[in-house]
């Protein structure tokens, strides 16, 4: 059926608005029709984002207007069942409130999904161009046509259905917040420290300081948990855990460095936990006297078998691993409950002898204060306990496997911290309230009647442990690491708890390390590690990462000496926590509009405090391990910064960089300009920067790290095509500048003419004080063959620059600047004749390969968009150089002016390889280091000092430092020495070093006849010759060709023409061997000197010379000798 803006359908003056309602009946339901008639619904559009509404939309209409809709429905072919003419969700055409068909879609979540999303769908909304431009007529509303409008992609409803079908088919497993986050975090936080070290910690620090130690560690993890929650709820979270959170917030430099450290730490942590498990098993073997080889080798054997089993569970899939985690948690909870139950079970004499007396107020009071021994202190005890509080990122590390990471990570992580903290405090207080610090274990050490207890709680309870003061004892909080087993109701359950804690932590680390490493490798931050990015199976399991983690874990298990590496691992985790806290602070401080976390219970300053606290704890635990961690992180940061991975994650670093730049730009506006701070800020008319590299290079030589440089391009022609081409090329050309290390900006405008475009750029470019003050333009070498309008535009640009009080620099080199012709020829040959070899000598020039790649992309786009072009249009017979340029203009490959036919014929007749070589060598001449030579400055007119400042800046650059300045200026023949002294004095006050000063006394002499004859022959085609014609004919010629040079004008400016010709003779005489010439640019009075006469002056002035800069400042001082 045809969908168009037909008047008989939509513009009926009697027609009322359509309304889109969601109903259960089809559009031809009589009941619904009657209901609509009676209810007279309001005139607005209702939309729904539910799936049920996708195919249940219809149009309601006013009484008596049924035929209007029937006319619409029957206008053409009957639509397919799946395409409803007013469907606001499935298709690209909608009947909106105002009663006309439109491509403008309603807001929808699918338009905002990231293309790279693992689970999300991407639906492209119509572009602004498609909505803004005139709609093509007779667009048939069919499934195929709508899909074509949607850029070839299926609709959101279809994609969602396909996604769900695929999920059902593959069994993709996603976890909720309990199994995915809460269980993992609790298992990872509860480690062997809970069972074999917590009693010792509370014995050393006492109940008071022991609780403070637990709360201090909890403060670090809680603040980190809040920061993690804030970052995790600020957008969709994918796989990668801590690495993903940090990298997307602070950028690849921080994320890449901490991601590698964090993944390695998790891999080594597997070995730590497995060795802890193996040591417990070996202790049991020792008790039963069943040692296999010796203690160390038994640890290696048991550890190897254990890690292989854990690897098997992990590789089997996340679902099996999650089930194993749940079982281990149940065992762990039973073990903890077994301890609390044991504290209330009445004790016996054997346990009393070992220091356990059930809950006693006297024991609580005695153990409340600290009793540090063996050189321990508060911070050393804290350092031993803190690793027991880590593990809060276990859930975030598998963020890619969570159903709802935004909701699961905050809820599961914070609840896990709360539960584990309560458990730690409960175990510590209960143990210290039931067990004394020292006990002998001898049931016969009872109190003798009449013995003084001296406040000892054990003595008051009938036991004498006083000999523990003079000799070591084996029992009590301070001496026995198996206090929990002794206190518990059933000792073997504590052993099972130890097994559960170690194995669950090892399993969590074994899963976390490959997941984080896979996310890091997918981002290609370290290109050499991309091999490990590949996933397998329905859950995209990182099998390669599992193998690598297994190898690392095995290496440390076989070493079996982890006492020195353990502090570094704890510091690696703390470094991650510090950066997560700093990420939250940094994102808040940058005030980016994109920072909108759904989790509100955080504070940027608390996050900053948390980051500093983590750094402090790192040094408290082990100062040298902290230093090693920082050194490794700094090295990786520098490496990633140097490599500059091509990623853009919208990090807070970018946001803060923008804020700083904005603040600096605003602050700069309050600073008045001063001559001492003048620097050339150039607007360079390069077109596409890769087309005229030499013009950019010479400008970059005196603006790099010193001033503003804006490469500008003017698009002329049909506005629609120009704007489209301009918008599509902006980012690519700026990227080219960045890739080639050009500190410059790219700007482009679309205008009716070249002059109008440049006029807009001259007025609007820049920001605040960072506005261009100098125009740099290449000399128009083809002015004699160019169209009149082109010459008028070129000279008009120079006049406009003077009008806007900008300095002007016209640059000329012998070969010219534009190398697009050669690049196109070479690129086209590679595209057209694949067997034709590219000239190898051209590969040394970076512009060739990059421009060739660009044209290859354009060619591929052209083939896709213009499939209807006939093959014979590209036959070999028409594929000469001229034919190529005709094709290039047709396909709009370049927007530059068409080359004159004579120029093309000249190129065709030359040896192409030789021509290319010379032109490309000329295009790179300013990239090379200049040899010893001179920069000759012909400072003929005082323009404020720009003519002398530009070459001075060049001489302080590395590439031009071997060049000396020679000064040439006009003077009188009888005052040569005085003029030299005056100029030398002036330059010395400006602190500008020079090699020589030359006073030219014969500038005003007439040029020789040959030179003048050449000038006359050059301007002959552009002369009006009105003096040889009658008055009527002369007036008519003036009206028809106002741009021609009149005899009167030529006579009036004869002396000035003589001077330009004479100057060229002097330049040939004195500066022929110079590396560069800088010459005062002559100024033509606007409306008095014709464009062609001015171009003739510039031509004769700069002809047959080394590279020359014709400079004219804006006649405001740019130099001063005052301090």
mmCIF file of N, CA and C in Angstrom, residues 260-312:
data_model
loop_
_atom_site.group_PDB
_atom_site.id
_atom_site.type_symbol
_atom_site.label_atom_id
_atom_site.label_comp_id
_atom_site.label_asym_id
_atom_site.label_seq_id
_atom_site.Cartn_x
_atom_site.Cartn_y
_atom_site.Cartn_z
ATOM 1 N N UNK A 260 45.157 -5.553 34.822
ATOM 2 C CA UNK A 260 46.171 -6.602 34.727
ATOM 3 C C UNK A 260 46.639 -7.029 36.116
ATOM 4 N N UNK A 261 46.838 -6.036 36.999
ATOM 5 C CA UNK A 261 47.268 -6.345 38.362
ATOM 6 C C UNK A 261 46.192 -7.140 39.088
ATOM 7 N N UNK A 262 44.946 -6.725 38.935
ATOM 8 C CA UNK A 262 43.836 -7.363 39.643
ATOM 9 C C UNK A 262 43.638 -8.804 39.165
ATOM 10 N N UNK A 263 43.734 -9.014 37.858
ATOM 11 C CA UNK A 263 43.596 -10.370 37.327
ATOM 12 C C UNK A 263 44.730 -11.270 37.824
ATOM 13 N N UNK A 264 45.950 -10.740 37.828
ATOM 14 C CA UNK A 264 47.093 -11.520 38.317
ATOM 15 C C UNK A 264 46.952 -11.832 39.811
ATOM 16 N N UNK A 265 46.481 -10.846 40.575
ATOM 17 C CA UNK A 265 46.303 -11.048 42.010
ATOM 18 C C UNK A 265 45.279 -12.141 42.283
ATOM 19 N N UNK A 266 44.195 -12.156 41.512
ATOM 20 C CA UNK A 266 43.192 -13.209 41.682
ATOM 21 C C UNK A 266 43.767 -14.573 41.323
ATOM 22 N N UNK A 267 44.602 -14.609 40.286
ATOM 23 C CA UNK A 267 45.209 -15.886 39.885
ATOM 24 C C UNK A 267 46.126 -16.421 40.979
ATOM 25 N N UNK A 268 46.935 -15.544 41.566
ATOM 26 C CA UNK A 268 47.835 -15.979 42.642
ATOM 27 C C UNK A 268 47.040 -16.279 43.908
ATOM 28 N N UNK A 269 45.926 -15.569 44.103
ATOM 29 C CA UNK A 269 45.080 -15.839 45.274
ATOM 30 C C UNK A 269 44.532 -17.255 45.238
ATOM 31 N N UNK A 270 44.297 -17.789 44.045
ATOM 32 C CA UNK A 270 43.881 -19.195 43.929
ATOM 33 C C UNK A 270 44.916 -20.081 44.599
ATOM 34 N N UNK A 271 46.187 -19.826 44.294
ATOM 35 C CA UNK A 271 47.259 -20.621 44.893
ATOM 36 C C UNK A 271 47.293 -20.447 46.406
ATOM 37 N N UNK A 272 47.085 -19.226 46.881
ATOM 38 C CA UNK A 272 47.109 -18.980 48.324
ATOM 39 C C UNK A 272 46.037 -19.783 49.037
ATOM 40 N N UNK A 273 44.809 -19.715 48.522
ATOM 41 C CA UNK A 273 43.707 -20.417 49.184
ATOM 42 C C UNK A 273 43.890 -21.938 49.093
ATOM 43 N N UNK A 274 44.363 -22.411 47.949
ATOM 44 C CA UNK A 274 44.564 -23.853 47.784
ATOM 45 C C UNK A 274 45.672 -24.347 48.719
ATOM 46 N N UNK A 275 46.732 -23.570 48.849
ATOM 47 C CA UNK A 275 47.804 -23.950 49.780
ATOM 48 C C UNK A 275 47.280 -23.951 51.212
ATOM 49 N N UNK A 276 46.414 -22.975 51.555
ATOM 50 C CA UNK A 276 45.804 -22.967 52.887
ATOM 51 C C UNK A 276 44.990 -24.221 53.135
ATOM 52 N N UNK A 277 44.252 -24.648 52.135
ATOM 53 C CA UNK A 277 43.481 -25.891 52.238
ATOM 54 C C UNK A 277 44.415 -27.085 52.386
ATOM 55 N N UNK A 278 45.471 -27.119 51.557
ATOM 56 C CA UNK A 278 46.405 -28.248 51.581
ATOM 57 C C UNK A 278 47.118 -28.343 52.923
ATOM 58 N N UNK A 279 47.452 -27.193 53.518
ATOM 59 C CA UNK A 279 48.116 -27.208 54.820
ATOM 60 C C UNK A 279 47.210 -27.793 55.899
ATOM 61 N N UNK A 280 45.919 -27.476 55.829
ATOM 62 C CA UNK A 280 44.964 -28.029 56.799
ATOM 63 C C UNK A 280 44.870 -29.547 56.645
ATOM 64 N N UNK A 281 44.826 -30.014 55.397
ATOM 65 C CA UNK A 281 44.773 -31.463 55.152
ATOM 66 C C UNK A 281 46.037 -32.145 55.663
ATOM 67 N N UNK A 282 47.189 -31.495 55.435
ATOM 68 C CA UNK A 282 48.456 -32.072 55.899
ATOM 69 C C UNK A 282 48.490 -32.153 57.421
ATOM 70 N N UNK A 283 47.912 -31.140 58.106
ATOM 71 C CA UNK A 283 47.843 -31.191 59.567
ATOM 72 C C UNK A 283 47.036 -32.392 60.023
ATOM 73 N N UNK A 284 45.934 -32.681 59.325
ATOM 74 C CA UNK A 284 45.126 -33.854 59.667
ATOM 75 C C UNK A 284 45.903 -35.141 59.407
ATOM 76 N N UNK A 285 46.677 -35.146 58.311
ATOM 77 C CA UNK A 285 47.490 -36.326 58.009
ATOM 78 C C UNK A 285 48.557 -36.539 59.079
ATOM 79 N N UNK A 286 49.112 -35.453 59.598
ATOM 80 C CA UNK A 286 50.134 -35.559 60.634
ATOM 81 C C UNK A 286 49.531 -36.155 61.910
ATOM 82 N N UNK A 287 48.314 -35.714 62.229
ATOM 83 C CA UNK A 287 47.671 -36.224 63.438
ATOM 84 C C UNK A 287 47.433 -37.733 63.340
ATOM 85 N N UNK A 288 47.105 -38.191 62.126
ATOM 86 C CA UNK A 288 46.855 -39.628 61.945
ATOM 87 C C UNK A 288 48.095 -40.375 61.477
ATOM 88 N N UNK A 289 49.238 -39.646 61.391
ATOM 89 C CA UNK A 289 50.523 -40.237 61.012
ATOM 90 C C UNK A 289 50.458 -40.920 59.631
ATOM 91 N N UNK A 290 49.876 -40.201 58.670
ATOM 92 C CA UNK A 290 49.742 -40.747 57.303
ATOM 93 C C UNK A 290 50.373 -39.821 56.266
ATOM 94 N N UNK A 291 51.470 -39.177 56.607
ATOM 95 C CA UNK A 291 52.181 -38.306 55.668
ATOM 96 C C UNK A 291 52.665 -39.129 54.478
ATOM 97 N N UNK A 292 52.445 -38.605 53.257
ATOM 98 C CA UNK A 292 52.813 -39.347 52.040
ATOM 99 C C UNK A 292 54.313 -39.262 51.773
ATOM 100 N N UNK A 293 54.863 -38.059 51.653
ATOM 101 C CA UNK A 293 56.298 -37.890 51.384
ATOM 102 C C UNK A 293 56.908 -37.069 52.514
ATOM 103 N N UNK A 294 56.682 -35.791 52.459
ATOM 104 C CA UNK A 294 57.011 -34.882 53.548
ATOM 105 C C UNK A 294 56.006 -33.730 53.482
ATOM 106 N N UNK A 295 56.088 -32.827 54.437
ATOM 107 C CA UNK A 295 55.053 -31.789 54.523
ATOM 108 C C UNK A 295 55.002 -30.935 53.258
ATOM 109 N N UNK A 296 56.148 -30.453 52.782
ATOM 110 C CA UNK A 296 56.161 -29.560 51.610
ATOM 111 C C UNK A 296 55.639 -30.260 50.364
ATOM 112 N N UNK A 297 56.133 -31.460 50.109
ATOM 113 C CA UNK A 297 55.687 -32.182 48.915
ATOM 114 C C UNK A 297 54.224 -32.613 49.019
ATOM 115 N N UNK A 298 53.774 -32.927 50.245
ATOM 116 C CA UNK A 298 52.358 -33.259 50.412
ATOM 117 C C UNK A 298 51.474 -32.059 50.082
ATOM 118 N N UNK A 299 51.936 -30.866 50.475
ATOM 119 C CA UNK A 299 51.183 -29.638 50.128
ATOM 120 C C UNK A 299 51.105 -29.490 48.611
ATOM 121 N N UNK A 300 52.225 -29.740 47.917
ATOM 122 C CA UNK A 300 52.237 -29.621 46.453
ATOM 123 C C UNK A 300 51.285 -30.644 45.815
ATOM 124 N N UNK A 301 51.326 -31.897 46.316
ATOM 125 C CA UNK A 301 50.489 -32.948 45.732
ATOM 126 C C UNK A 301 49.009 -32.650 45.949
ATOM 127 N N UNK A 302 48.656 -32.334 47.190
ATOM 128 C CA UNK A 302 47.246 -32.062 47.508
ATOM 129 C C UNK A 302 46.783 -30.791 46.800
ATOM 130 N N UNK A 303 47.659 -29.781 46.767
ATOM 131 C CA UNK A 303 47.304 -28.531 46.089
ATOM 132 C C UNK A 303 47.066 -28.743 44.605
ATOM 133 N N UNK A 304 47.910 -29.551 43.971
ATOM 134 C CA UNK A 304 47.748 -29.815 42.535
ATOM 135 C C UNK A 304 46.433 -30.526 42.251
ATOM 136 N N UNK A 305 46.141 -31.557 43.033
ATOM 137 C CA UNK A 305 44.881 -32.281 42.835
ATOM 138 C C UNK A 305 43.693 -31.350 43.059
ATOM 139 N N UNK A 306 43.784 -30.506 44.076
ATOM 140 C CA UNK A 306 42.674 -29.597 44.406
ATOM 141 C C UNK A 306 42.433 -28.595 43.290
ATOM 142 N N UNK A 307 43.480 -27.969 42.780
ATOM 143 C CA UNK A 307 43.297 -26.933 41.757
ATOM 144 C C UNK A 307 42.802 -27.545 40.451
ATOM 145 N N UNK A 308 43.178 -28.785 40.155
ATOM 146 C CA UNK A 308 42.661 -29.455 38.968
ATOM 147 C C UNK A 308 41.152 -29.688 39.108
ATOM 148 N N UNK A 309 40.719 -30.114 40.288
ATOM 149 C CA UNK A 309 39.284 -30.327 40.529
ATOM 150 C C UNK A 309 38.515 -29.011 40.424
ATOM 151 N N UNK A 310 39.073 -27.967 41.008
ATOM 152 C CA UNK A 310 38.412 -26.656 40.934
ATOM 153 C C UNK A 310 38.343 -26.159 39.499
ATOM 154 N N UNK A 311 39.405 -26.403 38.727
ATOM 155 C CA UNK A 311 39.398 -26.006 37.319
ATOM 156 C C UNK A 311 38.298 -26.748 36.568
ATOM 157 N N UNK A 312 38.136 -28.031 36.875
ATOM 158 C CA UNK A 312 37.080 -28.809 36.228
ATOM 159 C C UNK A 312 35.708 -28.246 36.513
#
